[in-house]
């Protein structure tokens, strides 16, 4: 069942509130969400009154592909997909045209204004499709579940094969894990794998080096799989060999904070409340200043998307949002621990999509 | 030798012409080019009069990393890197602030205007860093050469190992090739590998499927390696088994067009002239309508960047530009051929960075 028509209809409800005749959708992921098109050049003119006046535009490279992916919309073929679409506005009888003012650049806006002509009013309409995208439909949750399952399977394989071992380089282990994700069906990694051993684990976004893992190291692995355009996001932190007391203590604090954050996930709860639920545990342990980032973020067609957890930001959760919960504590020069899951917000409690064990694993 | 200070000084020459006191650099790749920072959140306020009033901003996750990557600029730490930087403008005595109007969104512009305050004049300054980036310096050409060598080695390995064989799926061969690039030192593929067999080869940007390669198929492989943030881009088209006459003819036309395009590369030559040199060969063969895209593009920190070859666009080549030349002919339902190299434009003739053999290989 193609979900794209239903998504366009949900967007039309927002267009009515924005009082525009149509929305010029130029963000490629928004276009993908609304049409199913996965190529690298496209624009969508979404008419508020239905698909008859709606137009999809891509360039010559994608004519065959768009025939398969977007069989239900009238196609324009032009290399300048945004401007070619904008030029059709008058003949389609559109007078008030919304545009994604959080996506269109200042220069892009000037070019669109010229293309539509002076009689059409351009109306700022930021974030409408992104607002819809924050709440996932069943097709999306299925893709996210598949992506998370691929990541889980790859990590389990890596551990079972003894792939996390002293003497291997960070880079070699990261590649090993990514290849296992590919083998399980990922089209690629969801982002550049963070594999950080020893003191590197205290760098929140460390890039793997040719440095070797050593016995006694904390090893932080933040990784994800890309499946059907959807991203998974997991972090686990291991110890190579028996954990030292401080490593065990650090892991225990972060694990408690992570559980508290997950337990706080429910429809209607403020994003700042969820952040606080986890952050309070770390602050109480005297480590508040070592938790230097937000608690987590929405995940879907982008690895980071709405909603964003922060200590002070506005907004609340809704059923169907898919978010990460990922507190971390970083002791510069020594090591850090982060634990992260991807979960679906739901009535009756969140559904975790990443299922790798949470306890401290000594490998 | 860190090239970043010299790049900032070259940009300052353009700022003088734009008559601004500073440029707010918000495009992450532009920031990387000018500072060496490789994280996912940053802004740079580049003062026209030198580094003393220049500021670099990133968030708490990247403090350690930026200490290593950007030791030579004063650091601000803030999650809202662009706005935090903009707020410093008055205290730094900046009155005319350039911004990347081809990058900053309409909403972003409004937020920056509020952050800088009413006394600062925001001046559109599109494409300045991108203009510099179109001509590569020695550090960049070395990275591109390394990326292209990785791609060449991986393709040679794939062929030597019999990896391109009937019965394997498009997806399996694509993964195989990507893993070999990783093994040779790529941090990842430069883009989603296009591996298209049989009729799929007639789709310019086909995504690999679970369909099997069959004897007699044309197999088009468009792939690249990412090394130090720089992208390689190669396409070769093979035949599984002895080539049919039409396959051989198609390959021969495209190979001739590709050679003509490469031969036309020289400093000072119009981009449209290079496009025509290749296109004319295909038109003369009666296949002009089956060559549905531009001849090629610049490649560097982005897989597609300036300059762009097209039949009608403006602009000319300069020494140090690195470009692809990639004509293709696509016969819907039957198959297509594309041949692509990445080359450095230079006095005395272009230097090809991708060196895989060009002849029709029957595997």
Short mmCIF file of N, CA and C in Angstrom, two decimals, chain A residues 238-244 248 360-363:
data_model
loop_
_atom_site.label_atom_id
_atom_site.label_comp_id
_atom_site.label_asym_id
_atom_site.label_seq_id
_atom_site.Cartn_x
_atom_site.Cartn_y
_atom_site.Cartn_z
N UNK A 238 31.50 -0.71 25.61
CA UNK A 238 32.04 -1.97 26.11
C UNK A 238 33.34 -1.71 26.88
N UNK A 239 33.80 -2.74 27.59
CA UNK A 239 35.15 -2.69 28.15
C UNK A 239 35.91 -3.90 27.62
N UNK A 240 37.15 -3.67 27.22
CA UNK A 240 37.99 -4.78 26.78
C UNK A 240 38.65 -5.39 28.01
N UNK A 241 38.10 -6.52 28.42
CA UNK A 241 38.62 -7.16 29.63
C UNK A 241 37.84 -6.70 30.85
N UNK A 242 38.27 -7.11 32.04
CA UNK A 242 37.53 -6.76 33.26
C UNK A 242 37.48 -5.25 33.44
N UNK A 243 36.30 -4.75 33.80
CA UNK A 243 36.12 -3.32 33.97
C UNK A 243 36.77 -2.84 35.26
N UNK A 244 37.42 -1.67 35.19
CA UNK A 244 37.89 -1.01 36.41
C UNK A 244 36.67 -0.45 37.14
N UNK A 248 33.01 0.86 35.59
CA UNK A 248 31.75 0.24 35.98
C UNK A 248 30.79 1.30 36.55
N UNK A 360 26.74 -3.75 31.05
CA UNK A 360 28.15 -3.57 30.70
C UNK A 360 28.74 -4.90 30.25
N UNK A 361 29.16 -4.98 29.00
CA UNK A 361 29.74 -6.20 28.46
C UNK A 361 31.26 -6.08 28.51
N UNK A 362 31.89 -7.04 29.16
CA UNK A 362 33.36 -7.09 29.20
C UNK A 362 33.79 -8.11 28.17
N UNK A 363 34.41 -7.63 27.11
CA UNK A 363 34.75 -8.56 26.01
C UNK A 363 36.23 -8.93 26.05
#
